[in-house]
Amino acid sequence: MGINNRNYNTSDPTVEYVKPERATIQVGNRALNMAKVYGYLFLALLFTGGIAFGVGYLFSRWLVANPEQANGGMIAILIASAVGLLILSFVVHGVAFRNKHSVLPYYIAYVVLMGTLLSTFTMFIDWRILGIAFGITSIVIGLDAVVALFAKSNFNWVAMMGISLLLGAGLVFLFSWLMILLFPGVFGPILYIIDFVVFVAIVLLTLVDIVRITKIAEQGEMNRNLALYCSFIIYTDFIYIFIRIVYYIAIFSNRR
């Protein structure tokens, strides 16, 4: 029987059967793609730190020169930065999904505002605490990357677990605040438990994000826009984990 002038009659001994090739993961492409993602992440964190220390220094000088004006001005700048970050987070996602414009300018704006917001850390928190928190956060992200490297699935069950923890913590948080208003001082400690549960949920969702990004990297060459977007996802996760670890270390240090 001939199809496209080819003989597929396997009973004919003169016809050599060619076994179809199995799809293989192009490890080189994956490594190159993830190098792009983590390269952008490194630059974003580097600029964030530089901006945080620079703006913190300027704020300190402003406080010394004109304390009354500086207090109001700092609060206004920090509030504007927080609102800007919230808006830009939606903008980056929208631009990335439409894929008509570059994510880069919005990513840069996000990094600038995040550095401005974190300038309060460099002003009021010991640099040793910041260093330890940064190291722990890097280890957490690094372990997630190692798990993602050998992951056989997309870890959707971990995502469901993280989302469930967030929803559960949110409901308990609302209930706790209601009880605190009715019975002051009774339910205070539970807020620390809720905070830690939310932290665990974010760590789990960060793992899922990195696993999914690694799977995307395996599918072929990653263009710059997609690499920037993937970097942005890990960047936001990194910053949140970093902030929470700084908070925990600061509490532990004060209690000592």
XYZ file of C-alpha atoms in Angstrom:
256
model
C 0.000 0.000 0.000
C 1.434 3.327 -0.966
C 0.895 6.645 0.805
C 2.713 9.649 -0.613
C 4.682 7.201 -2.800
C 5.990 5.384 0.293
C 5.533 1.684 1.056
C 4.316 1.062 4.628
C 3.779 -2.696 4.237
C 5.785 -4.004 7.197
C 5.495 -7.578 5.886
C 7.914 -6.686 3.074
C 11.410 -7.617 4.371
C 12.998 -5.035 2.086
C 11.305 -2.201 3.989
C 13.209 -0.987 7.026
C 11.035 0.003 9.953
C 12.097 3.256 11.542
C 11.075 3.690 15.164
C 9.617 7.142 15.815
C 11.816 9.385 17.921
C 10.662 10.209 21.424
C 10.388 13.811 22.445
C 13.330 14.786 24.598
C 13.903 17.783 26.857
C 16.468 20.154 25.478
C 18.526 20.653 28.619
C 20.711 23.250 26.972
C 17.712 25.418 26.116
C 16.293 25.044 29.611
C 19.589 26.061 31.198
C 19.898 29.056 28.882
C 16.299 30.135 29.468
C 16.566 29.863 33.246
C 19.877 31.742 33.101
C 18.002 34.610 31.426
C 15.261 34.550 34.055
C 17.639 34.479 37.027
C 19.927 37.014 35.356
C 17.074 39.517 35.161
C 16.118 38.619 38.739
C 19.676 39.297 39.941
C 19.728 42.714 38.252
C 16.293 43.589 39.658
C 17.366 42.692 43.197
C 20.662 44.552 42.760
C 18.886 47.737 41.656
C 16.271 47.324 44.379
C 18.983 47.205 47.031
C 20.816 50.173 45.537
C 17.658 52.270 45.364
C 16.639 51.264 48.898
C 19.991 52.335 50.368
C 20.162 55.487 48.210
C 16.633 56.683 48.988
C 17.090 55.728 52.645
C 20.204 57.904 52.797
C 18.360 60.832 51.178
C 15.436 60.421 53.572
C 17.851 60.433 56.532
C 19.467 63.648 55.347
C 16.032 65.164 54.787
C 14.956 64.230 58.336
C 18.046 65.901 59.772
C 17.652 69.051 57.692
C 13.870 69.524 58.060
C 12.180 67.002 60.368
C 8.641 68.424 60.221
C 8.484 68.595 56.429
C 10.325 65.304 55.975
C 7.875 63.260 58.058
C 4.869 64.257 55.965
C 6.826 64.052 52.727
C 8.146 60.559 53.467
C 4.707 59.234 54.349
C 3.255 60.671 51.137
C 6.061 59.168 49.015
C 5.745 55.754 50.661
C 1.957 55.679 50.234
C 2.305 56.721 46.582
C 4.905 53.985 46.079
C 2.632 51.340 47.605
C -0.307 52.386 45.409
C 1.958 52.484 42.373
C 3.197 48.948 43.084
C -0.372 47.670 43.299
C -1.286 49.268 39.974
C 1.910 48.152 38.224
C 1.429 44.544 39.317
C -1.795 44.423 37.286
C -0.218 46.356 34.400
C 2.745 43.959 34.101
C 0.437 40.926 33.983
C -1.786 42.589 31.377
C 1.121 43.647 29.143
C 2.707 40.194 29.387
C -0.466 38.331 28.416
C -1.223 40.646 25.485
C 2.426 40.411 24.375
C 2.219 43.551 22.248
C 4.615 45.721 24.245
C 7.736 45.144 26.274
C 7.386 44.391 29.985
C 10.751 46.053 30.685
C 9.688 49.694 31.380
C 6.949 48.573 33.772
C 9.323 46.140 35.450
C 11.863 48.944 35.940
C 9.181 51.235 37.379
C 8.139 48.460 39.752
C 11.725 47.958 40.918
C 12.157 51.714 41.528
C 8.967 51.926 43.599
C 9.830 48.742 45.510
C 13.294 50.102 46.316
C 11.706 53.345 47.522
C 9.280 51.451 49.741
C 12.068 49.274 51.177
C 14.163 52.354 51.987
C 12.498 52.347 55.413
C 14.240 49.004 56.063
C 17.673 50.477 55.397
C 16.888 53.428 57.674
C 15.544 51.648 60.731
C 16.660 47.993 60.589
C 20.128 46.712 61.382
C 22.024 45.816 58.227
C 22.970 42.455 59.768
C 19.293 41.518 60.001
C 18.818 42.527 56.370
C 21.822 40.456 55.343
C 20.660 37.363 57.204
C 17.143 37.732 55.809
C 18.470 38.108 52.278
C 20.616 35.006 52.685
C 17.736 32.908 54.040
C 15.445 34.107 51.251
C 18.071 33.228 48.653
C 18.365 29.735 50.141
C 14.582 29.276 50.019
C 14.428 30.359 46.365
C 17.474 28.220 45.585
C 15.912 25.115 47.131
C 12.726 25.761 45.153
C 14.823 25.994 41.989
C 16.507 22.647 42.760
C 13.130 20.990 43.368
C 11.807 22.494 40.122
C 14.822 21.142 38.234
C 13.905 17.544 39.081
C 10.127 17.952 39.301
C 8.100 15.448 37.267
C 4.823 17.362 37.503
C 3.513 20.914 37.766
C 2.809 20.514 41.516
C -0.812 21.596 41.095
C -1.678 19.907 44.384
C 0.840 22.171 46.128
C -0.845 25.195 44.524
C -4.222 24.022 45.801
C -2.729 23.549 49.280
C -1.250 27.056 49.241
C -4.485 28.657 48.042
C -6.462 26.744 50.668
C -4.097 27.962 53.387
C -4.497 31.552 52.186
C -8.290 31.345 52.119
C -8.419 29.638 55.494
C -6.028 32.147 57.064
C -8.073 35.006 55.608
C -11.295 33.726 57.138
C -9.656 33.108 60.512
C -8.095 36.577 60.342
C -11.485 38.246 59.848
C -13.008 36.189 62.659
C -10.075 36.980 64.962
C -10.345 40.724 64.402
C -14.042 40.547 65.220
C -13.265 38.687 68.445
C -10.471 41.149 69.292
C -12.927 44.028 68.971
C -15.405 42.246 71.252
C -12.842 40.741 73.651
C -9.628 42.826 73.572
C -6.439 40.949 74.390
C -7.942 37.459 74.204
C -7.208 36.473 70.604
C -4.022 38.502 70.022
C -1.541 35.570 69.776
C -3.568 33.871 67.055
C -2.633 36.675 64.658
C 0.984 35.489 64.766
C -0.152 31.993 63.823
C -2.218 33.369 60.934
C 0.757 35.407 59.744
C 2.978 32.328 59.742
C 0.353 30.247 57.886
C 0.171 32.936 55.190
C 3.972 32.883 54.977
C 3.982 29.096 54.483
C 1.289 29.438 51.809
C 3.363 32.022 49.903
C 6.443 29.782 50.061
C 4.403 26.896 48.612
C 3.004 29.093 45.830
C 6.511 30.356 45.096
C 7.606 26.749 44.608
C 4.740 26.234 42.154
C 5.676 29.433 40.288
C 9.295 28.313 39.875
C 8.252 24.803 38.808
C 5.931 26.218 36.142
C 8.560 28.655 34.917
C 11.051 25.785 34.645
C 8.505 23.802 32.616
C 8.042 26.799 30.307
C 11.812 26.999 29.896
C 11.860 23.373 28.720
C 9.498 24.063 25.811
C 11.979 25.954 23.670
C 13.831 29.225 23.385
C 12.390 31.913 25.635
C 12.105 35.431 24.206
C 13.105 38.447 26.283
C 9.564 39.507 27.152
C 8.667 36.084 28.519
C 11.957 35.868 30.425
C 11.294 39.296 31.957
C 7.791 38.287 32.984
C 8.996 35.047 34.559
C 11.686 37.005 36.375
C 9.055 39.453 37.618
C 7.005 36.596 39.080
C 9.977 35.236 41.048
C 11.012 38.778 42.018
C 7.671 39.554 43.674
C 7.758 36.204 45.492
C 11.336 36.855 46.623
C 10.508 40.313 47.986
C 7.495 39.081 49.932
C 9.443 36.221 51.523
C 12.311 38.601 52.297
C 9.993 41.082 54.039
C 8.413 38.364 56.170
C 11.787 36.906 57.183
C 13.052 40.377 58.141
C 9.927 40.753 60.278
C 10.448 37.400 62.023
C 14.156 37.983 62.658
C 13.480 41.488 64.009
C 10.873 40.125 66.443
C 13.212 37.348 67.572
C 16.098 39.804 68.043
C 13.988 42.204 70.119
C 12.786 39.400 72.381
C 16.371 38.426 73.062
